[in-house]
Amino acid sequence: MSQVRVRFAPSPTGFFHIGSARTALFNWLYARHTQGVFILRIEDTDKERNSDEFLRVIYDSLKWLGLDWDEGPGVGGGAGPYRQSERSSIYQEYLAQLRKTGRTYEKDGATYFRISGESQIIEDAIRGRVERTEEKDFVIVRSDGNPVFHLVNVVDDIAMRVTHVIRGEDHLSNTSKHTELFRAFGAPLPVFAHIPLILKQNGPGKMSKRDQGALIEEYQRRGFLPEALVNFLCLLGWSPKNDAEKMPLPEIVKLFDLPGVNQSNARFDEKKLAHMNMAYLHAMPVDHYVPLATSYLKRTGAFSGGDPDSAYLREVLALCQVKVRSLEELPPAIQYFFREDFATDVKAKEKIFGKGDPKARVRELLATLAQADFSSDATLEAWLHGVASRHGAQTADYIHPGRLAVSGVSAGPSFYGIFRVLGRERVQRRLERFLSLD
RNA sequence: GUCCCCAUCGUCUAGCCCGGUCAGGACACUACCCUUUCACGGUAAGAACCGGGGUUCGAAUCCCCGUGGGGACGCCA
């Protein structure tokens, strides 16, 4: 059994979107599963619509997702070059072969391929037997001399010895053109595997680059975890059949196979992605999470007033890790740790002032704050219990006003955790300020 | 319009190939528990086999026809 060779062949004519990423992922998974070769090939035959910026987006997105290629731009390989714009001489050789066998003709300056008109049958690894007959001759070289997609795609698959063509179902109808060409070249057919499409989450049709949430770079910018996105994406059109969902990548590689891919299209669900992202965020070791969160905060300008003390920042981030569902929630969730002029939430204030005498409770906290042991949540809890029992009150009578006083909000980490991380001086200043609130 | 693909909870899916289980899990939604906050977590509830024929003792599962959804019909890829 010869080695599996698959390729991902994006065209740098648009942004890199969810559907492309999933196609790349399925190819990559299959290559890794079979210990085969994952080739990156750039289909840049349409000179009008290409741009280097789009090319860079493809490289960046693939790298960010962790989809490393074994052959392709930047890494080389024996079947290069891997940009179609650099492969003209190869196309000319193959074209000469077609001309020699009488399979081409010129019309209006373009080169047409003469089809056989025979029924084209493929055994799709996902859909089974699919039969279609190509009806018309089609253009393989434009009148400007540039070869078109159908030709170069097939030539490259032959020249690069691609064994499995894993691509979106939108190519299924094109396949009869491609098999006509494979046969005209006398080349064996690769195994085709047409994967289901990703449908936009609202409204009809497949997801396109203009749809909300379609662009990979957007998830990157917003601080999504690539491992979560990869895990989510692999579940769109495939499942491990054992009810597992959050799986480490090696496990996915082990279980992934073509016959397990579904035949029906899948609708994109951002809520499930968000849930997956949260699961990964919460499961992340603190030592991994802190630098990640820090770079996200720096990138989004959260520290415009200067970088905070790194040990303090670490404490804050560790305290809030399980309180946020995504990195995007981080800036508002931690802002009060880094500024004294934080706002007091009106609703929270109304709620707390509507019951009991919060200022009196805060005065009682201040009275013994100097004796409080800030070294751990447990010692602070012991201190608070002491305060409460001395005044015949509940700890909750202090916790809620206390949290509001030091954070301005009624939700967040534990009272003890906030106090511990803020430290005695900050807490004292904020409690005192609270007493002068209108 | 022609051709191709598909069809299980609102969504992602298991089950289908090899007919017989209260049709299972997850997201979302709801309730409760936990937490004297908010999340997380836990428990529970509701929620689906597109319709019609056939084959069969028996059909989500096999076959046919509808219907619905998706895709392709470019000198785009």
Coordinates of C-alpha atoms (C1' of nucleotides) in Angstrom, one line a residue:
Chain A
M1 CA 0.0 0.0 0.0
S2 CA 1.6 3.2 -1.1
Q3 CA 1.7 6.3 1.1
V4 CA -1.3 8.5 1.3
R5 CA -0.8 11.9 -0.3
V6 CA -3.4 14.6 0.2
R7 CA -3.4 18.2 -0.6
F8 CA -5.2 21.4 0.5
A9 CA -5.3 23.7 -2.5
P10 CA -6.7 27.1 -1.5
S11 CA -6.9 30.0 -3.9
P12 CA -5.6 33.3 -2.5
T13 CA -8.6 35.3 -3.9
G14 CA -10.5 35.9 -0.7
F15 CA -10.1 35.6 3.0
F16 CA -9.6 32.3 4.7
H17 CA -12.9 31.1 6.0
I18 CA -14.4 28.4 8.2
G19 CA -15.2 26.1 5.3
S20 CA -11.7 26.2 3.9
A21 CA -10.3 25.6 7.3
R22 CA -12.4 22.6 7.8
T23 CA -11.4 21.2 4.4
A24 CA -7.8 21.8 5.3
L25 CA -8.4 20.1 8.7
F26 CA -10.0 17.0 7.2
N27 CA -7.1 16.6 4.8
W28 CA -4.5 17.2 7.5
L29 CA -6.3 14.7 9.9
Y30 CA -6.4 12.1 7.2
A31 CA -2.7 12.6 6.4
R32 CA -1.8 12.3 10.0
H33 CA -4.1 9.4 10.6
T34 CA -2.5 7.4 7.8
Q35 CA 1.0 8.8 8.4
G36 CA 0.7 10.2 4.9
V37 CA 1.8 13.5 3.4
F38 CA -0.1 16.7 3.7
I39 CA 0.6 19.0 0.7
L40 CA -0.2 22.7 0.6
R41 CA -0.6 24.0 -3.0
I42 CA -1.5 27.5 -3.9
E43 CA -4.0 27.8 -6.8
D44 CA -3.2 31.2 -8.0
T45 CA -4.0 30.9 -11.7
D46 CA -6.4 33.8 -11.6
K47 CA -4.0 36.7 -11.8
E48 CA -6.7 39.3 -11.6
R49 CA -7.9 38.2 -8.2
N50 CA -4.8 37.2 -6.3
S51 CA -3.0 39.1 -3.7
D52 CA 0.0 38.5 -1.5
E53 CA -2.0 39.7 1.5
F54 CA -4.5 36.8 1.0
L55 CA -1.6 34.4 0.6
R56 CA -0.2 35.5 4.0
V57 CA -3.6 35.1 5.6
I58 CA -3.7 31.5 4.4
Y59 CA -0.2 30.7 5.9
D60 CA -1.0 32.5 9.1
S61 CA -4.4 30.8 9.6
L62 CA -3.0 27.3 8.9
K63 CA -0.1 27.9 11.3
W64 CA -2.4 29.3 13.9
L65 CA -4.7 26.2 13.7
G66 CA -1.6 24.0 13.9
L67 CA -2.1 22.5 10.5
D68 CA 1.5 22.0 9.4
W69 CA 2.2 21.0 5.8
D70 CA 4.9 18.4 4.7
E71 CA 5.3 19.8 1.2
G72 CA 4.5 23.2 0.0
P73 CA 5.6 26.8 0.1
G74 CA 8.2 27.4 2.7
V75 CA 9.1 23.7 3.3
G76 CA 9.7 22.5 -0.3
G77 CA 9.3 18.9 -1.4
G78 CA 10.0 16.8 -4.4
A79 CA 6.9 17.7 -6.4
G80 CA 7.3 21.5 -6.4
P81 CA 7.0 24.3 -7.1
Y82 CA 3.8 24.5 -5.1
R83 CA 2.4 27.7 -6.5
Q84 CA 0.6 27.2 -9.7
S85 CA 1.8 30.6 -11.0
E86 CA 5.2 29.0 -11.1
R87 CA 4.2 25.8 -12.8
S88 CA 3.5 27.0 -16.3
S89 CA 6.0 24.8 -18.0
I90 CA 4.5 21.7 -16.4
Y91 CA 1.1 22.7 -17.7
Q92 CA 2.5 23.2 -21.2
E93 CA 3.9 19.6 -21.2
Y94 CA 0.6 18.1 -20.2
L95 CA -1.2 20.3 -22.7
A96 CA 1.1 19.1 -25.5
Q97 CA 0.1 15.6 -24.7
L98 CA -3.5 16.5 -25.0
R99 CA -2.9 18.2 -28.3
K100 CA -1.0 15.3 -29.6
T101 CA -3.9 12.9 -28.9
G102 CA -6.4 15.3 -30.5
R103 CA -8.3 16.1 -27.4
T104 CA -8.1 19.9 -27.8
Y105 CA -9.2 22.5 -30.3
E106 CA -9.1 26.2 -30.5
K107 CA -12.2 28.4 -30.6
D108 CA -12.2 32.2 -30.3
G109 CA -8.6 32.1 -29.0
A110 CA -9.3 29.7 -26.1
T111 CA -8.4 26.1 -25.9
Y112 CA -11.2 23.6 -25.4
F113 CA -11.0 20.1 -24.1
R114 CA -12.9 17.5 -26.2
I115 CA -14.8 15.4 -23.8
S116 CA -15.4 11.7 -24.3
G117 CA -19.0 12.1 -23.3
E118 CA -18.9 8.7 -21.5
S119 CA -20.5 8.2 -18.2
Q120 CA -18.1 9.1 -15.4
I121 CA -18.3 6.9 -12.4
I122 CA -16.5 7.5 -9.2
E123 CA -16.5 5.5 -6.0
D124 CA -16.5 8.4 -3.5
A125 CA -15.1 7.4 -0.1
I126 CA -17.9 9.3 1.6
R127 CA -20.8 9.1 -0.8
G128 CA -20.3 5.8 -2.5
R129 CA -20.9 5.4 -6.2
V130 CA -21.6 8.6 -8.0
E131 CA -22.3 8.7 -11.7
R132 CA -22.5 11.8 -13.9
T133 CA -22.0 12.5 -17.6
E134 CA -20.2 15.6 -18.8
E135 CA -22.3 17.2 -21.6
K136 CA -20.1 19.8 -23.1
D137 CA -16.5 20.5 -24.1
F138 CA -15.0 23.0 -21.8
V139 CA -12.2 25.6 -21.8
I140 CA -8.9 24.5 -20.4
V141 CA -6.8 27.5 -21.5
R142 CA -8.1 31.1 -21.5
S143 CA -7.6 33.2 -24.6
D144 CA -5.0 35.2 -22.6
G145 CA -3.0 31.9 -22.4
N146 CA -3.6 31.1 -18.8
P147 CA -4.8 27.6 -18.0
V148 CA -8.0 27.3 -15.9
F149 CA -8.7 25.6 -12.6
H150 CA -10.0 22.3 -14.0
L151 CA -6.8 21.6 -16.0
V152 CA -4.2 22.7 -13.5
N153 CA -6.0 21.0 -10.6
V154 CA -5.9 17.7 -12.4
V155 CA -2.4 18.1 -13.8
D156 CA -1.1 19.0 -10.3
D157 CA -2.9 16.1 -8.7
I158 CA -1.2 13.8 -11.2
A159 CA 2.2 15.4 -11.0
M160 CA 2.1 15.6 -7.2
R161 CA 1.0 11.9 -7.1
V162 CA -2.1 12.9 -5.0
T163 CA -3.8 9.7 -3.8
H164 CA -6.9 11.2 -2.1
V165 CA -8.8 14.3 -3.1
I166 CA -10.7 15.4 -0.1
R167 CA -12.7 18.6 -0.9
G168 CA -16.1 20.2 -0.4
E169 CA -19.2 18.8 -1.9
D170 CA -19.5 21.8 -4.1
H171 CA -16.9 20.1 -6.3
L172 CA -18.8 16.9 -6.7
S173 CA -20.4 18.1 -10.0
N174 CA -17.0 19.2 -11.3
T175 CA -15.6 15.8 -10.7
S176 CA -16.8 14.5 -14.1
K177 CA -14.7 17.1 -15.8
H178 CA -11.8 16.0 -13.7
T179 CA -12.2 12.3 -14.4
E180 CA -12.5 13.1 -18.1
L181 CA -9.1 14.8 -17.9
F182 CA -7.5 12.0 -15.7
R183 CA -8.5 9.5 -18.3
A184 CA -7.4 11.6 -21.2
F185 CA -3.9 11.7 -19.5
G186 CA -4.0 8.0 -19.0
A187 CA -3.6 8.6 -15.3
P188 CA -5.2 6.5 -12.5
L189 CA -8.0 8.2 -10.6
P190 CA -7.3 9.3 -7.1
V191 CA -9.8 8.4 -4.4
F192 CA -12.4 11.2 -4.2
A193 CA -13.9 12.1 -0.9
H194 CA -16.5 14.9 -1.0
I195 CA -17.2 16.3 2.4
P196 CA -20.4 18.0 3.4
L197 CA -20.6 21.8 3.3
I198 CA -21.0 24.2 6.2
L199 CA -24.2 26.1 6.0
K200 CA -24.6 29.6 7.4
Q201 CA -26.2 29.7 10.8
N202 CA -29.0 32.0 9.8
G203 CA -30.7 31.9 6.5
P204 CA -30.3 29.7 3.5
G205 CA -27.2 28.5 1.7
K206 CA -23.6 27.6 2.4
M207 CA -21.4 29.8 4.5
S208 CA -19.5 32.4 2.5
K209 CA -16.8 34.8 3.5
R210 CA -19.2 37.6 3.9
D211 CA -21.2 35.8 6.6
Q212 CA -21.0 36.6 10.3
G213 CA -18.3 34.5 12.0
A214 CA -16.9 33.2 8.7
L215 CA -13.4 34.3 8.9
I216 CA -10.6 32.5 10.7
E217 CA -8.7 35.6 11.3
E218 CA -11.6 37.0 13.2
Y219 CA -11.4 34.1 15.7
Q220 CA -7.7 34.7 16.0
R221 CA -8.2 38.4 16.6
R222 CA -10.9 37.7 19.2
G223 CA -8.8 35.4 21.3
F224 CA -10.4 32.1 20.5
L225 CA -8.3 29.1 21.3
P226 CA -7.2 27.4 18.1
E227 CA -7.4 24.0 19.7
A228 CA -11.0 24.7 20.6
L229 CA -11.8 25.8 17.1
V230 CA -10.1 22.7 15.6
N231 CA -12.1 20.5 17.9
F232 CA -15.3 22.2 17.1
L233 CA -14.6 22.1 13.4
C234 CA -13.8 18.4 13.3
L235 CA -17.3 17.8 14.7
L236 CA -18.9 19.6 11.8
G237 CA -19.5 16.6 9.5
W238 CA -17.7 14.0 11.4
S239 CA -18.0 12.4 14.8
P240 CA -16.1 9.7 16.7
K241 CA -19.3 7.7 17.1
N242 CA -18.8 7.3 20.8
D243 CA -20.4 10.5 22.1
A244 CA -17.0 12.1 22.9
E245 CA -16.8 15.7 21.9
K246 CA -13.9 17.5 23.7
M247 CA -11.0 15.4 22.5
P248 CA -7.2 16.0 22.5
L249 CA -5.9 16.3 19.0
P250 CA -4.0 13.0 19.0
E251 CA -7.2 11.3 19.9
I252 CA -9.0 12.9 16.9
V253 CA -6.1 11.9 14.6
K254 CA -6.4 8.4 15.8
L255 CA -10.2 8.1 15.3
F256 CA -10.6 10.2 12.2
D257 CA -11.3 8.3 9.0
L258 CA -13.1 9.0 5.7
P259 CA -15.9 6.5 6.0
G260 CA -16.9 8.2 9.2
V261 CA -17.5 11.5 7.6
N262 CA -21.2 12.4 7.2
Q263 CA -23.0 12.9 4.0
S264 CA -25.3 15.8 5.0
N265 CA -24.4 19.4 5.3
A266 CA -23.9 20.9 8.8
R267 CA -25.1 24.3 10.1
F268 CA -22.6 26.4 11.8
D269 CA -23.5 27.0 15.5
E270 CA -21.5 29.8 17.2
K271 CA -23.0 28.9 20.6
K272 CA -21.5 25.5 20.5
L273 CA -18.2 26.9 19.4
A274 CA -18.3 29.3 22.4
H275 CA -19.0 26.4 24.7
M276 CA -16.1 24.4 23.3
N277 CA -13.8 27.5 23.7
M278 CA -14.8 27.9 27.3
A279 CA -14.2 24.2 28.0
Y280 CA -10.6 24.6 26.7
L281 CA -10.1 27.9 28.4
H282 CA -11.1 26.5 31.8
A283 CA -9.1 23.3 31.4
M284 CA -5.9 25.1 30.5
P285 CA -3.1 25.0 33.0
V286 CA -2.5 28.4 34.6
D287 CA 1.1 28.5 33.3
H288 CA -0.2 28.2 29.8
Y289 CA -3.2 30.5 30.4
V290 CA -1.4 33.4 31.9
P291 CA 0.9 34.3 29.1
L292 CA -1.9 33.7 26.6
A293 CA -4.3 36.0 28.4
T294 CA -1.5 38.5 28.9
S295 CA -0.7 38.7 25.2
Y296 CA -4.4 39.0 24.4
L297 CA -4.8 41.9 26.8
K298 CA -1.7 43.7 25.5
R299 CA -2.8 43.2 21.9
T300 CA -6.3 44.6 22.6
G301 CA -4.9 47.6 24.4
A302 CA -6.1 46.8 27.9
F303 CA -2.8 48.1 29.3
S304 CA -2.7 51.4 27.5
G305 CA -1.6 53.1 30.8
G306 CA 1.5 50.9 31.1
D307 CA 2.1 47.3 31.8
P308 CA 1.1 46.1 35.2
D309 CA 3.3 44.2 37.7
S310 CA 3.6 40.7 36.3
A311 CA 3.2 38.8 39.6
Y312 CA 0.1 40.9 40.4
L313 CA -1.3 40.3 36.9
R314 CA -0.8 36.6 37.3
E315 CA -2.8 36.6 40.5
V316 CA -5.6 38.5 38.9
L317 CA -5.7 36.2 35.8
A318 CA -5.6 33.1 37.9
L319 CA -8.4 34.3 40.1
C320 CA -10.6 35.1 37.1
Q321 CA -9.8 32.2 34.7
V322 CA -12.9 30.2 35.5
K323 CA -15.1 33.3 35.8
V324 CA -14.8 34.2 32.1
R325 CA -16.1 32.1 29.2
S326 CA -13.7 33.6 26.7
L327 CA -10.7 35.9 26.6
E328 CA -13.0 38.6 25.2
E329 CA -14.8 38.7 28.6
L330 CA -11.5 39.3 30.4
P331 CA -11.0 43.1 30.0
P332 CA -14.3 44.1 31.6
A333 CA -13.9 41.3 34.2
I334 CA -10.6 42.4 35.5
Q335 CA -10.5 46.2 34.9
Y336 CA -11.1 47.2 38.5
F337 CA -7.9 45.4 39.6
F338 CA -5.9 47.9 37.7
R339 CA -7.6 51.3 38.3
E340 CA -9.0 53.2 41.2
D341 CA -11.5 55.2 39.2
F342 CA -13.7 52.2 38.4
A343 CA -17.4 52.9 38.0
T344 CA -20.0 51.6 40.4
D345 CA -22.7 49.7 38.7
V346 CA -26.0 51.4 39.3
K347 CA -28.2 48.3 39.4
A348 CA -25.8 46.6 41.8
K349 CA -25.7 49.6 44.0
E350 CA -29.5 49.9 44.1
K351 CA -29.8 46.3 45.0
I352 CA -27.3 46.4 47.9
F353 CA -28.4 49.7 49.3
G354 CA -32.0 48.5 49.2
K355 CA -31.3 46.1 52.0
G356 CA -29.6 46.8 55.3
D357 CA -27.0 49.4 55.9
P358 CA -24.0 48.6 53.7
K359 CA -22.0 51.6 54.8
A360 CA -22.3 50.5 58.4
R361 CA -21.0 47.0 57.4
V362 CA -18.1 48.5 55.5
R363 CA -17.2 50.7 58.5
E364 CA -17.1 47.5 60.6
L365 CA -14.8 45.9 58.1
L366 CA -12.5 48.9 58.2
A367 CA -12.4 48.9 61.9
T368 CA -10.5 45.6 62.0
L369 CA -8.9 45.6 58.6
A370 CA -5.5 46.1 60.1
Q371 CA -5.8 42.8 61.9
A372 CA -6.9 40.8 58.9
D373 CA -4.5 38.2 57.5
F374 CA -4.4 38.7 53.8
S375 CA -2.1 35.7 53.1
S376 CA -4.9 33.3 52.0
D377 CA -8.6 33.1 51.3
A378 CA -8.9 30.9 54.4
T379 CA -7.4 33.4 56.7
L380 CA -9.5 36.2 55.3
E381 CA -12.6 34.0 55.8
A382 CA -11.6 33.5 59.4
W383 CA -11.3 37.2 59.9
L384 CA -14.7 37.9 58.3
H385 CA -16.4 35.3 60.4
G386 CA -14.9 37.1 63.4
V387 CA -16.3 40.4 62.3
A388 CA -19.7 39.0 61.6
S389 CA -20.1 37.1 64.9
R390 CA -19.0 40.1 66.9
H391 CA -21.8 42.2 65.4
G392 CA -24.3 39.4 65.4
A393 CA -24.5 39.5 61.6
Q394 CA -24.1 37.1 58.7
T395 CA -21.0 37.0 56.5
A396 CA -23.2 37.7 53.5
D397 CA -24.1 41.1 55.1
Y398 CA -20.4 42.0 54.5
I399 CA -19.6 40.1 51.4
H400 CA -22.1 41.9 49.2
P401 CA -21.3 45.5 50.3
G402 CA -17.7 44.6 50.5
R403 CA -17.5 43.3 46.9
L404 CA -19.4 46.3 45.6
A405 CA -17.0 48.6 47.5
V406 CA -13.8 47.2 46.1
S407 CA -15.0 46.2 42.6
G408 CA -18.0 48.3 41.7
V409 CA -20.0 45.3 40.6
S410 CA -22.0 42.5 42.2
A411 CA -20.6 39.6 40.3
G412 CA -17.2 38.1 40.1
P413 CA -14.7 36.0 42.0
S414 CA -15.1 35.2 45.6
F415 CA -15.0 38.1 48.1
Y416 CA -11.9 36.6 49.8
G417 CA -10.1 36.1 46.5
I418 CA -10.6 39.7 45.5
F419 CA -9.5 41.0 48.8
R420 CA -6.4 38.8 48.9
V421 CA -5.3 39.8 45.4
L422 CA -6.0 43.5 45.8
G423 CA -4.1 43.5 49.1
R424 CA -4.7 45.5 52.2
E425 CA -3.8 49.0 51.0
R426 CA -6.1 48.9 47.9
V427 CA -8.9 47.4 49.9
Q428 CA -8.7 50.0 52.6
R429 CA -8.6 52.9 50.1
R430 CA -11.7 51.5 48.3
L431 CA -13.7 50.8 51.4
E432 CA -13.1 54.3 52.6
R433 CA -14.1 55.7 49.2
F434 CA -17.3 53.6 49.4
L435 CA -18.3 55.5 52.6
S436 CA -18.3 58.8 50.7
L437 CA -20.6 57.5 48.0
D438 CA -23.8 59.4 47.4
Chain B
rG1 C1' -34.5 24.9 -16.3
rU2 C1' -30.8 20.5 -16.5
rC3 C1' -27.6 17.5 -13.6
rC4 C1' -25.5 15.8 -8.8
rC5 C1' -25.7 15.2 -3.4
rC6 C1' -28.5 15.0 1.1
rA7 C1' -32.8 14.2 4.8
rU8 C1' -33.1 11.7 13.2
rC9 C1' -34.7 16.9 18.7
rG10 C1' -34.2 24.5 17.2
rU11 C1' -28.5 23.1 16.2
rC12 C1' -24.3 19.3 15.9
rU13 C1' -24.9 14.2 16.0
rA14 C1' -25.3 8.3 17.7
rG15 C1' -28.3 4.5 15.9
rC16 C1' -28.9 2.9 9.5
rC17 C1' -24.4 -0.9 6.1
rC18 C1' -25.9 -6.3 9.2
rG19 C1' -34.6 -4.4 10.2
rG20 C1' -36.7 -6.2 16.6
rU21 C1' -33.2 -1.4 22.8
rC22 C1' -38.4 3.6 26.5
rA23 C1' -34.4 6.5 19.4
rG24 C1' -28.6 7.9 23.1
rG25 C1' -25.1 12.2 23.8
rA26 C1' -23.8 17.4 23.3
rC27 C1' -25.1 22.8 22.5
rA28 C1' -29.2 26.1 23.3
rC29 C1' -33.7 26.7 26.4
rU30 C1' -36.4 25.8 31.3
rA31 C1' -36.5 24.3 36.6
rC32 C1' -33.9 22.8 40.8
rC33 C1' -29.2 21.8 43.6
rC34 C1' -24.2 23.7 44.7
rU35 C1' -21.9 28.5 45.5
rU36 C1' -24.4 33.6 51.0
rU37 C1' -22.4 37.0 44.3
rC38 C1' -21.7 35.7 39.1
rA39 C1' -19.9 31.9 36.4
rC40 C1' -18.3 26.8 36.4
rG41 C1' -20.3 22.2 37.9
rG42 C1' -24.4 18.7 39.1
rU43 C1' -29.6 16.9 38.6
rA44 C1' -34.2 16.9 36.1
rA45 C1' -37.6 18.3 32.2
rG46 C1' -39.3 19.4 27.4
rA47 C1' -37.6 18.5 22.3
rA48 C1' -36.7 14.4 16.5
rC49 C1' -36.9 9.5 12.9
rC50 C1' -40.0 15.0 6.3
rG51 C1' -44.6 12.7 3.8
rG52 C1' -46.8 8.6 1.0
rG53 C1' -46.4 3.9 -0.8
rG54 C1' -44.0 -0.9 -0.9
rU55 C1' -41.0 -5.4 1.2
rU56 C1' -41.5 -7.8 6.1
rC57 C1' -44.4 -11.0 11.6
rG58 C1' -41.8 -6.3 12.5
rA59 C1' -39.0 -0.3 9.2
rA60 C1' -35.5 5.4 11.8
rU61 C1' -32.9 1.3 9.5
rC62 C1' -34.1 -1.9 2.9
rC63 C1' -36.7 -0.2 -2.0
rC64 C1' -39.7 3.4 -4.9
rC65 C1' -42.2 8.1 -5.5
rG66 C1' -43.1 12.9 -3.7
rU67 C1' -41.6 17.1 -0.8
rG68 C1' -37.8 19.8 1.4
rG69 C1' -32.7 21.4 1.8
rG70 C1' -27.9 22.0 -0.5
rG71 C1' -24.6 22.2 -4.6
rA72 C1' -22.9 22.5 -9.8
rC73 C1' -24.0 24.2 -14.5
rG74 C1' -17.9 30.8 -16.0
rC75 C1' -12.3 32.1 -20.7
rC76 C1' -13.8 32.1 -11.1
rA77 C1' -11.5 28.6 -7.9

